[in-house]
Amino acid sequence: MKSAPFDYVLAKSIYEATRYLAEGEGEAAVLAGGQTLMPMLSMRMARPSVLVDINGITDLSGIEENNTAIEIKACTRQTELLNSPIVKYHLPLLAQALTFVGHSQTRNRGTIGGSLAHADPASEIPLVALALDAEICLSHVESSRQIPATEFFLGPMMTVCEPTELLVSVHFPLTKKESRVGTGFHEMSERHGDFALVAAAAKIELDNKGSCIDAAIALGGVDGTPVRVTALEKKLRSNGISDNTLESAMELAIPEILEDLNPVSDQHATADYRKRIAAILALRAINDAITEAKGNIA
Amino acid sequence: MRKSKSTNLRYISKKRRVIEDERFVCGTGKFVQDIQLSDTKHIAIVQSPYAKANIISINSKPASELDGVHAVLTGAELANHTDPIRFGLNLPNVTWYPLAVNMVRYVGEWVAVVVADNPYLAEDAAELVEVNYEALDPIIDPEEAYTDSKRLVHPEHGSNILYEGHFCWGPVEEDFAKSDFSLSFRVRWGRSSTVPIETFGVVAEWDEGREMLEIWASIQMPNFVELLASAMRIPLNSVRLHQDVDVGGSYGVKRGIKHAIIVSYLARKLRNPIRLIEDRLINMSSGDAHGPDRIFDTNIAFNKDGKVNSLKIRALDDAGAYPGRGPFQLAKPISAIVGPYKINSVEYDAISVTTNKTGQVPVRGFGQSPTNYMLETAIDRVARHLNQRRLDIRIKNLIKNDEFPYLIPSGSSYDSGDYLGVLQKTLDRADYENLMKRRKNARIDGRLAGIGLATCLEPGGGNNIFEYLMNPSAEITTFTEGCEIKVDPDGLITGVMGTTSSGQGHETLVATIIGEELEFDPALIRVVHADSLNAPVTRSPVASRMAIMLGSAAAGAAQKIKAKALAIAAENLGRPIEKLEYAEGTVFDQINTSHNISWSEICFIAHKAYHKLPHGMEPGMRAHNVFQVPGGGQLPDTDQRVQIYPCFSFQVHIPYVEIDQHTGKVSILNYFVGHDCGTQINPDIVRGMVIGGLAHGVGAALYEKFQYLPDGQFLNATFADYLMPSAYEIPMVTDIEHCTPSPLTSHGQKGSGEGGYLGAPAAISSAVNDALAPRGLSICELPMRSSIIEGLLNNGSTSQ
Amino acid sequence: MSSHNIRISVNEKTYRSTVDSRITLLDFLRNDLSLTGTHVGCEHGVCGACSILYDGTPVRSCSLLAIQADKRQITTVEGLCNADGSPGVLQKAFCDAHAMQCGYCTPGMLISAHALLEQNSNPSADEIKESIGGNLCRCTGYIQIIEAVQLASQRLRNSR
């Protein structure tokens, strides 16, 4: 388990990194936290010609808050996110999800950008980005672009990010914090810290009467990418929510969820199992979100 | 042998630091990977991508032309210069070489190795070795392997059956006929293993001047040197195995014979030290370290009052492609085939088949853990059938205190025990009534809750006679362990043991026992692991045997030293030995205590003052003692009854679990374990063994499995895919001690390395099945992954 | 393949070396600096046997390149010892609680536990599990390790 040969360059700026990537002609790889790339190198499943180390770029680290969004720079460590009061306050769903990401040691190195760029379909951070309508900023040596999370993920370990592009930051739009929002995150894995078999994220917004005015429900591990369960979101919005309607709304929606999901079978679980627990985890996440949102009204 | 006099003990059973620990916490342990010989070359391995294929050709030219590459070794070359690895079973037509010759038989099998200046280069070169295969149809399922006569793993053998034996002890048919009920069931033990955090590693150097092979290996294996010398076609005394390496965990599996042959051959050929350290992918796929993979079909006969009368057991075990000593794991359970229960007769059919999977090696308990899982399932099923409490069925059938030594139908005599005492103590500590209340309340709340109850018997001490039961050409009845004590002219004491250690604390064991016998602080006694040419006789630290065997050997050696000290004192004090008293090394005249001779004087005389030695006494101060396994030394009788292990430890496991009925996830909320391994030499070591074994059992019960696709592709080569439990998955365990000394050992000690692992899988299965019982469901396979349990609960099926 | 000059501080001692780009920090510490206390377990970032402190933060050295340690402060298990090489408070507690058997995962456990105690002087059992959750041990079942960390934290608090 030793890497194949590669060259190494330490980039000092975003521009320099993108220049190295451009010069790499598609054979370069970005080294961020290395928590996925390094194992893939040592198993020779990744064989870049050059590694572009972005850990020294100060512009790629940090969490910033402006009027419309929270911007998290790509190389911000997962541990820093977990300890961030800004994340806790504005992005509680991300904070909840992060407790399921690996272990403290991997979070000390692992970055938000690395997790998004790696795009494991069962990974927590892509799921949260999708649920929260995040936008992902990509830089090329000559240009940059901002892609909505809904369009970013293409398939298992595949994104729209070109090999010559650098993921520089992710923007989470701010919800108008009017104390009616709740979030919930549930996942199932055999061992704590493993990739989820299935994970579910929910964010629910209620009006003053407790009716649902907005809902974002996303599932991971049920398809080649994390998915938004739009049918369920629609149902929640149109039915409103009261104590006695939630259960029936869910029961109506569950067959729809199951129909659309397309998980894989592997050594850890069958597709059928993933489908069945997806429904229950979604329900639990929604329940938590609603409970929290209701608490926020009172 | 003396019985324990625990009240008089100075060091034994006392909480004392484990001698080995300090070097480990400072990072100064010496593992094989830490050995750096100058100019060492490194190995990378070319593996088969097929479960079964003919090797058409190998082109090693591109690899050997790479800078820094010194050799590419293929199976054909190695087979020309070495003899095949010897099996435990008598299988003249099954051939096993370290590197495949003509045919590969499992995914990951070693086809060639590359030797290079460093491991990075070696892997670069290994990628360049071109192998052409002709894929063949593999056989993966053990039941198909049993009946299929066409898809043969070893065509020359003519069948996939490696061993099929029938045993019958006692009037089985009669007992079944007169029982009120009988029931049959099937349970399946999944393929898992011990998976030490240190992979296997070996370094070899050929000393041309002495014509000697110097070898360092992270080994735990009887006969390692014999097997190596035989394969290398060199005299046994031309191999020096250095045993003073720390072994980073083994629990049975660190065997590495094929690894050792490869590095030894290359070290001699290339005249360089050669090093082969498995990486994790090699270790998991092809380190030959998988454990039992077993299907039991059991029939149990019992009366309506819960008395169990007889068992019929059929065990079908999948040994994989190359069975080293793995199949003997069907024979060890014969030593405790009825567990701790009074069962009058047993029929046992043991079958070992070969398949196109990684080979099986001995794993902690040597087959006893799967067997105990089957046996405890049987007892639970009887209770369920009769609608009686599982506890009551056990109480009814457990051997009582006044029945020891207790002879079981298969010929073993259990040395001692207080099964009901341990059970009661554990029930009390667990507050069993309260646990039942908790379960009831959980169920009222709609949750799935269950209490597990399992006992287990841990045979300890080892005795190779199980080998004879499966291979009568192996007429071996000696199973010994030796210990040597050397006292230097300064009076300092060194204990010498003849084998490696892999975390069992043998240095502490030997030092404690010598310290106890000679009345010296064990912290001042050095214990060394001699190399194989200097070593006392050993059969290696398998079979929960070192406290029993090495401990008793050390005690015997210490008694010889003490006797010599007394003889020297008698000569020099001018008093007969029976009038003298030994205390902390000094020998006194019993009547006039000021008339004495100190330890340092005695040692000086022994080494330097020949004129003061008793006439004819050999100078020096050293003693060697060999302990033969108590009750061993006999061949089986005509009904194949024989004493296999001498000592029997006992445990009771009571976990409380809840199951998430929607995801199937099992949470172990409490765990109580009562254990009795006789006198504990070091209580911290015993506690670690009990809890560590238990945690290993949690893995086997819920998480760990080596999986193969129908085409033989292997799915669990990484730690992300093989689910070893972390600190999150192991509950806080409450352990309860009990002591029933063995009458057969120096201080009443028994084995303790395996019991936790023998009891936990059975207990957790019992708890999960108890939780599922209100739904009328049961699960009869391990590991009980969430997806399997969920499938049962929500789909009525056991498919994942 | 590129090679690079690096200057790193390990256990407060500075080393200069030239390394190939692909050499992991784990291999560099063990083979080039002969600091063999840091152990090779899985080389894919799961078992934690290779844990070290990287500028004071516990990370896995198999998942870092040696060159990434350029101008960094590294602490290995050897660096947790007192200046005279004797075991420090946490290491002593591991001995007193017999928080190991084969000793192979122990250096990684110590690094994780050390980092925890730097931040939390009185951790609960759950917090300890969280901190060592990424360190696999096959011998102990973790209980005695948790007890050792609690013992060390108690001794550290008492000595303040």
Coordinates of N, CA, C and O in Angstrom, one line a residue, chain A residues 39-130:
Chain A
P39 N -5.6 7.6 1.3 CA -5.9 6.2 1.2 C -6.0 5.7 -0.3 O -5.5 4.7 -0.6
M40 N -6.6 6.6 -1.1 CA -6.8 6.2 -2.5 C -5.4 6.1 -3.2 O -5.2 5.2 -4.1
L41 N -4.5 7.0 -2.8 CA -3.2 6.9 -3.4 C -2.5 5.7 -2.9 O -1.8 5.0 -3.7
S42 N -2.6 5.4 -1.6 CA -1.8 4.2 -1.1 C -2.4 2.9 -1.7 O -1.7 1.9 -1.8
M43 N -3.7 2.9 -2.0 CA -4.2 1.7 -2.7 C -4.0 1.8 -4.2 O -4.5 0.9 -4.9
R44 N -3.4 2.8 -4.7 CA -3.1 3.0 -6.1 C -4.4 3.1 -6.9 O -4.5 2.7 -8.1
M45 N -5.5 3.5 -6.3 CA -6.8 3.7 -7.0 C -6.8 5.1 -7.6 O -7.6 5.4 -8.4
A46 N -5.9 6.0 -7.0 CA -5.8 7.3 -7.7 C -4.3 7.4 -8.1 O -3.4 7.0 -7.3
R47 N -4.1 7.9 -9.3 CA -2.7 7.9 -9.8 C -2.4 9.3 -10.5 O -2.2 9.3 -11.7
P48 N -2.5 10.4 -9.8 CA -2.2 11.7 -10.4 C -0.8 11.8 -10.8 O 0.1 11.1 -10.2
S49 N -0.5 12.6 -11.8 CA 0.9 12.9 -12.1 C 1.5 13.9 -11.2 O 2.7 13.9 -10.9
V50 N 0.6 14.8 -10.7 CA 1.1 15.8 -9.7 C 0.0 16.1 -8.7 O -1.2 16.1 -9.0
L51 N 0.5 16.3 -7.4 CA -0.4 16.7 -6.4 C -0.2 18.2 -6.1 O 0.9 18.6 -6.0
V52 N -1.3 18.9 -6.2 CA -1.3 20.3 -5.9 C -1.8 20.5 -4.5 O -3.0 20.4 -4.2
D53 N -0.9 20.8 -3.6 CA -1.2 21.0 -2.1 C -1.8 22.4 -1.9 O -1.1 23.4 -2.2
I54 N -3.0 22.5 -1.5 CA -3.6 23.8 -1.2 C -3.7 24.1 0.2 O -4.4 25.1 0.6
N55 N -3.0 23.3 1.1 CA -3.2 23.6 2.5 C -2.5 24.9 3.0 O -2.8 25.4 4.1
G56 N -1.6 25.4 2.1 CA -0.9 26.6 2.6 C -1.6 27.9 2.1 O -1.0 29.0 2.3
I57 N -2.7 27.8 1.5 CA -3.4 29.0 0.9 C -4.3 29.6 1.9 O -5.4 29.1 2.2
T58 N -3.9 30.7 2.5 CA -4.7 31.3 3.6 C -6.1 31.8 3.1 O -7.1 31.7 3.8
D59 N -6.2 32.1 1.8 CA -7.5 32.5 1.3 C -8.5 31.4 1.2 O -9.7 31.6 0.9
L60 N -8.0 30.2 1.4 CA -8.9 29.0 1.3 C -9.4 28.5 2.6 O -10.0 27.5 2.7
S61 N -9.2 29.3 3.7 CA -9.6 28.8 5.0 C -10.4 29.9 5.7 O -10.0 31.1 5.7
G62 N -11.5 29.5 6.3 CA -12.3 30.4 7.1 C -13.7 30.4 6.8 O -14.2 29.9 5.8
I63 N -14.5 31.0 7.7 CA -15.9 31.0 7.7 C -16.3 32.5 7.7 O -15.9 33.2 8.7
E64 N -17.1 33.0 6.7 CA -17.5 34.4 6.7 C -19.0 34.5 6.6 O -19.6 33.7 5.9
E65 N -19.5 35.5 7.3 CA -20.9 35.8 7.3 C -21.2 37.1 6.6 O -20.5 38.1 7.0
N66 N -22.1 37.2 5.7 CA -22.5 38.5 5.1 C -24.0 38.5 5.2 O -24.7 37.6 5.8
N67 N -24.6 39.5 4.5 CA -26.1 39.7 4.7 C -26.9 38.5 4.1 O -28.0 38.3 4.6
T68 N -26.4 37.9 3.1 CA -27.2 36.9 2.4 C -26.7 35.5 2.6 O -27.5 34.5 2.3
A69 N -25.5 35.3 3.0 CA -25.0 33.9 3.0 C -23.8 33.7 4.0 O -23.2 34.7 4.4
I70 N -23.6 32.5 4.3 CA -22.4 32.1 5.0 C -21.5 31.5 4.0 O -21.9 30.6 3.3
E71 N -20.3 32.1 3.9 CA -19.3 31.5 3.0 C -18.3 30.7 3.7 O -17.7 31.2 4.7
I72 N -18.1 29.5 3.3 CA -17.1 28.6 4.0 C -16.1 28.3 2.9 O -16.4 27.8 1.8
K73 N -14.8 28.7 3.2 CA -13.7 28.4 2.3 C -13.4 26.9 2.2 O -13.5 26.2 3.2
A74 N -13.0 26.5 1.1 CA -12.9 25.1 0.8 C -12.0 24.3 1.8 O -12.3 23.2 2.1
C75 N -10.9 24.9 2.2 CA -9.9 24.2 3.0 C -10.2 24.3 4.5 O -9.3 24.0 5.3
T76 N -11.3 24.8 4.9 CA -11.7 24.9 6.3 C -11.9 23.5 6.8 O -12.6 22.7 6.2
R77 N -11.2 23.2 7.9 CA -11.3 21.8 8.5 C -12.6 21.6 9.1 O -13.3 22.5 9.6
Q78 N -13.0 20.3 9.0 CA -14.3 19.9 9.6 C -14.4 20.2 11.1 O -15.4 20.6 11.6
T79 N -13.3 20.1 11.8 CA -13.2 20.3 13.2 C -13.5 21.8 13.5 O -14.3 22.2 14.4
E80 N -13.0 22.7 12.6 CA -13.2 24.1 12.8 C -14.7 24.4 12.6 O -15.3 25.2 13.3
L81 N -15.3 23.7 11.6 CA -16.8 23.9 11.4 C -17.6 23.5 12.6 O -18.5 24.2 13.0
L82 N -17.2 22.3 13.1 CA -17.9 21.8 14.3 C -17.8 22.7 15.5 O -18.8 22.8 16.3
N83 N -16.7 23.4 15.6 CA -16.5 24.3 16.8 C -17.0 25.7 16.5 O -16.9 26.6 17.4
S84 N -17.5 26.0 15.3 CA -17.8 27.4 14.9 C -19.1 27.8 15.4 O -20.1 27.2 15.1
P85 N -19.2 28.9 16.2 CA -20.4 29.5 16.6 C -21.3 29.9 15.5 O -22.5 29.8 15.5
I86 N -20.7 30.4 14.4 CA -21.5 30.8 13.2 C -22.2 29.6 12.6 O -23.4 29.7 12.3
V87 N -21.5 28.5 12.5 CA -22.1 27.3 11.9 C -23.2 26.8 12.9 O -24.3 26.5 12.4
K88 N -22.9 26.8 14.1 CA -23.9 26.3 15.1 C -25.2 27.2 15.0 O -26.3 26.7 15.1
Y89 N -25.0 28.5 14.9 CA -26.2 29.4 14.9 C -26.9 29.4 13.6 O -28.1 29.2 13.6
H90 N -26.2 29.5 12.5 CA -26.8 29.7 11.2 C -27.0 28.4 10.4 O -27.9 28.3 9.6
L91 N -26.2 27.4 10.7 CA -26.2 26.2 9.9 C -26.3 25.0 10.8 O -25.4 24.1 10.8
P92 N -27.3 24.9 11.7 CA -27.3 23.8 12.7 C -27.4 22.5 12.0 O -26.9 21.5 12.6
L93 N -28.0 22.4 10.8 CA -28.0 21.1 10.1 C -26.6 20.6 9.8 O -26.3 19.4 10.0
L94 N -25.8 21.5 9.4 CA -24.4 21.2 9.1 C -23.7 20.7 10.4 O -22.9 19.7 10.4
A95 N -23.9 21.5 11.5 CA -23.3 21.1 12.7 C -23.7 19.7 13.2 O -22.9 18.9 13.6
Q96 N -25.0 19.4 13.0 CA -25.5 18.1 13.4 C -24.8 17.0 12.6 O -24.4 16.0 13.1
A97 N -24.8 17.3 11.3 CA -24.2 16.3 10.3 C -22.8 16.0 10.6 O -22.3 14.9 10.5
L98 N -22.0 17.0 11.0 CA -20.6 16.9 11.2 C -20.2 15.9 12.3 O -19.2 15.3 12.2
T99 N -21.1 15.7 13.3 CA -20.8 14.8 14.3 C -20.7 13.4 13.8 O -20.2 12.5 14.5
F100 N -21.3 13.1 12.6 CA -21.3 11.8 12.1 C -20.1 11.6 11.1 O -19.9 10.5 10.5
V101 N -19.4 12.7 10.8 CA -18.3 12.6 9.8 C -17.1 12.0 10.4 O -16.4 12.7 11.2
G102 N -16.7 10.8 10.1 CA -15.4 10.2 10.5 C -15.2 10.3 12.0 O -16.2 10.1 12.8
H103 N -14.0 10.6 12.4 CA -13.6 10.6 13.8 C -12.9 11.9 14.0 O -12.5 12.6 13.0
S104 N -12.6 12.3 15.3 CA -12.0 13.6 15.5 C -10.7 13.7 14.8 O -10.4 14.8 14.2
Q105 N -9.9 12.7 14.6 CA -8.6 12.8 13.9 C -8.8 13.1 12.5 O -8.0 13.9 11.9
T106 N -9.8 12.4 11.8 CA -10.0 12.7 10.4 C -10.6 14.1 10.2 O -10.3 14.8 9.3
R107 N -11.4 14.5 11.2 CA -12.0 15.8 11.1 C -11.0 16.9 11.3 O -11.2 18.1 10.8
N108 N -9.9 16.6 12.0 CA -8.9 17.6 12.2 C -8.2 17.9 10.9 O -7.6 19.0 10.7
R109 N -8.2 17.0 9.9 CA -7.6 17.3 8.6 C -8.6 17.5 7.5 O -8.4 18.3 6.6
G110 N -9.7 16.7 7.6 CA -10.7 16.7 6.5 C -11.3 18.1 6.3 O -11.5 18.8 7.3
T111 N -11.5 18.5 5.1 CA -12.0 19.8 4.8 C -13.4 19.7 4.2 O -13.8 18.7 3.7
I112 N -14.1 20.8 4.2 CA -15.5 20.9 3.6 C -15.4 20.7 2.1 O -16.2 20.0 1.5
G113 N -14.4 21.4 1.5 CA -14.2 21.3 0.1 C -13.9 19.9 -0.4 O -14.4 19.5 -1.4
G114 N -13.0 19.3 0.4 CA -12.6 17.9 0.0 C -13.8 17.0 0.0 O -13.9 16.2 -0.9
S115 N -14.6 17.1 1.0 CA -15.8 16.2 1.1 C -16.7 16.5 -0.1 O -17.3 15.5 -0.6
L116 N -16.9 17.8 -0.4 CA -17.8 18.1 -1.5 C -17.3 17.6 -2.9 O -17.9 17.0 -3.7
A117 N -16.0 17.8 -3.0 CA -15.3 17.4 -4.3 C -15.3 15.9 -4.5 O -15.4 15.4 -5.6
H118 N -15.1 15.2 -3.3 CA -15.0 13.8 -3.4 C -16.4 13.2 -3.8 O -16.5 12.2 -4.5
A119 N -17.5 13.8 -3.3 CA -18.8 13.4 -3.7 C -19.2 12.0 -3.5 O -19.8 11.3 -4.4
D120 N -18.8 11.4 -2.3 CA -19.4 10.1 -2.0 C -20.9 10.2 -1.8 O -21.3 11.1 -1.1
P121 N -21.6 9.3 -2.5 CA -23.1 9.5 -2.4 C -23.7 9.3 -1.0 O -24.8 9.7 -0.8
A122 N -22.9 8.8 -0.1 CA -23.4 8.6 1.3 C -22.8 9.6 2.2 O -23.0 9.5 3.4
S123 N -22.1 10.5 1.7 CA -21.3 11.4 2.6 C -22.2 12.5 3.1 O -23.2 12.9 2.4
E124 N -22.0 13.0 4.3 CA -22.9 13.9 5.0 C -22.8 15.3 4.5 O -23.9 15.9 4.3
I125 N -21.6 15.8 4.2 CA -21.5 17.2 3.8 C -22.2 17.5 2.5 O -22.9 18.5 2.4
P126 N -22.0 16.7 1.5 CA -22.7 16.9 0.2 C -24.2 16.9 0.4 O -25.0 17.7 -0.2
L127 N -24.7 16.0 1.3 CA -26.1 15.9 1.6 C -26.6 17.2 2.2 O -27.7 17.7 1.8
V128 N -25.9 17.8 3.1 CA -26.3 19.0 3.8 C -26.3 20.2 2.8 O -27.2 21.0 2.7
A129 N -25.2 20.2 1.9 CA -25.1 21.3 0.9 C -26.3 21.2 0.0 O -26.9 22.3 -0.3
L130 N -26.8 20.0 -0.3 CA -27.9 19.9 -1.2 C -29.2 20.4 -0.5 O -30.0 21.1 -1.0

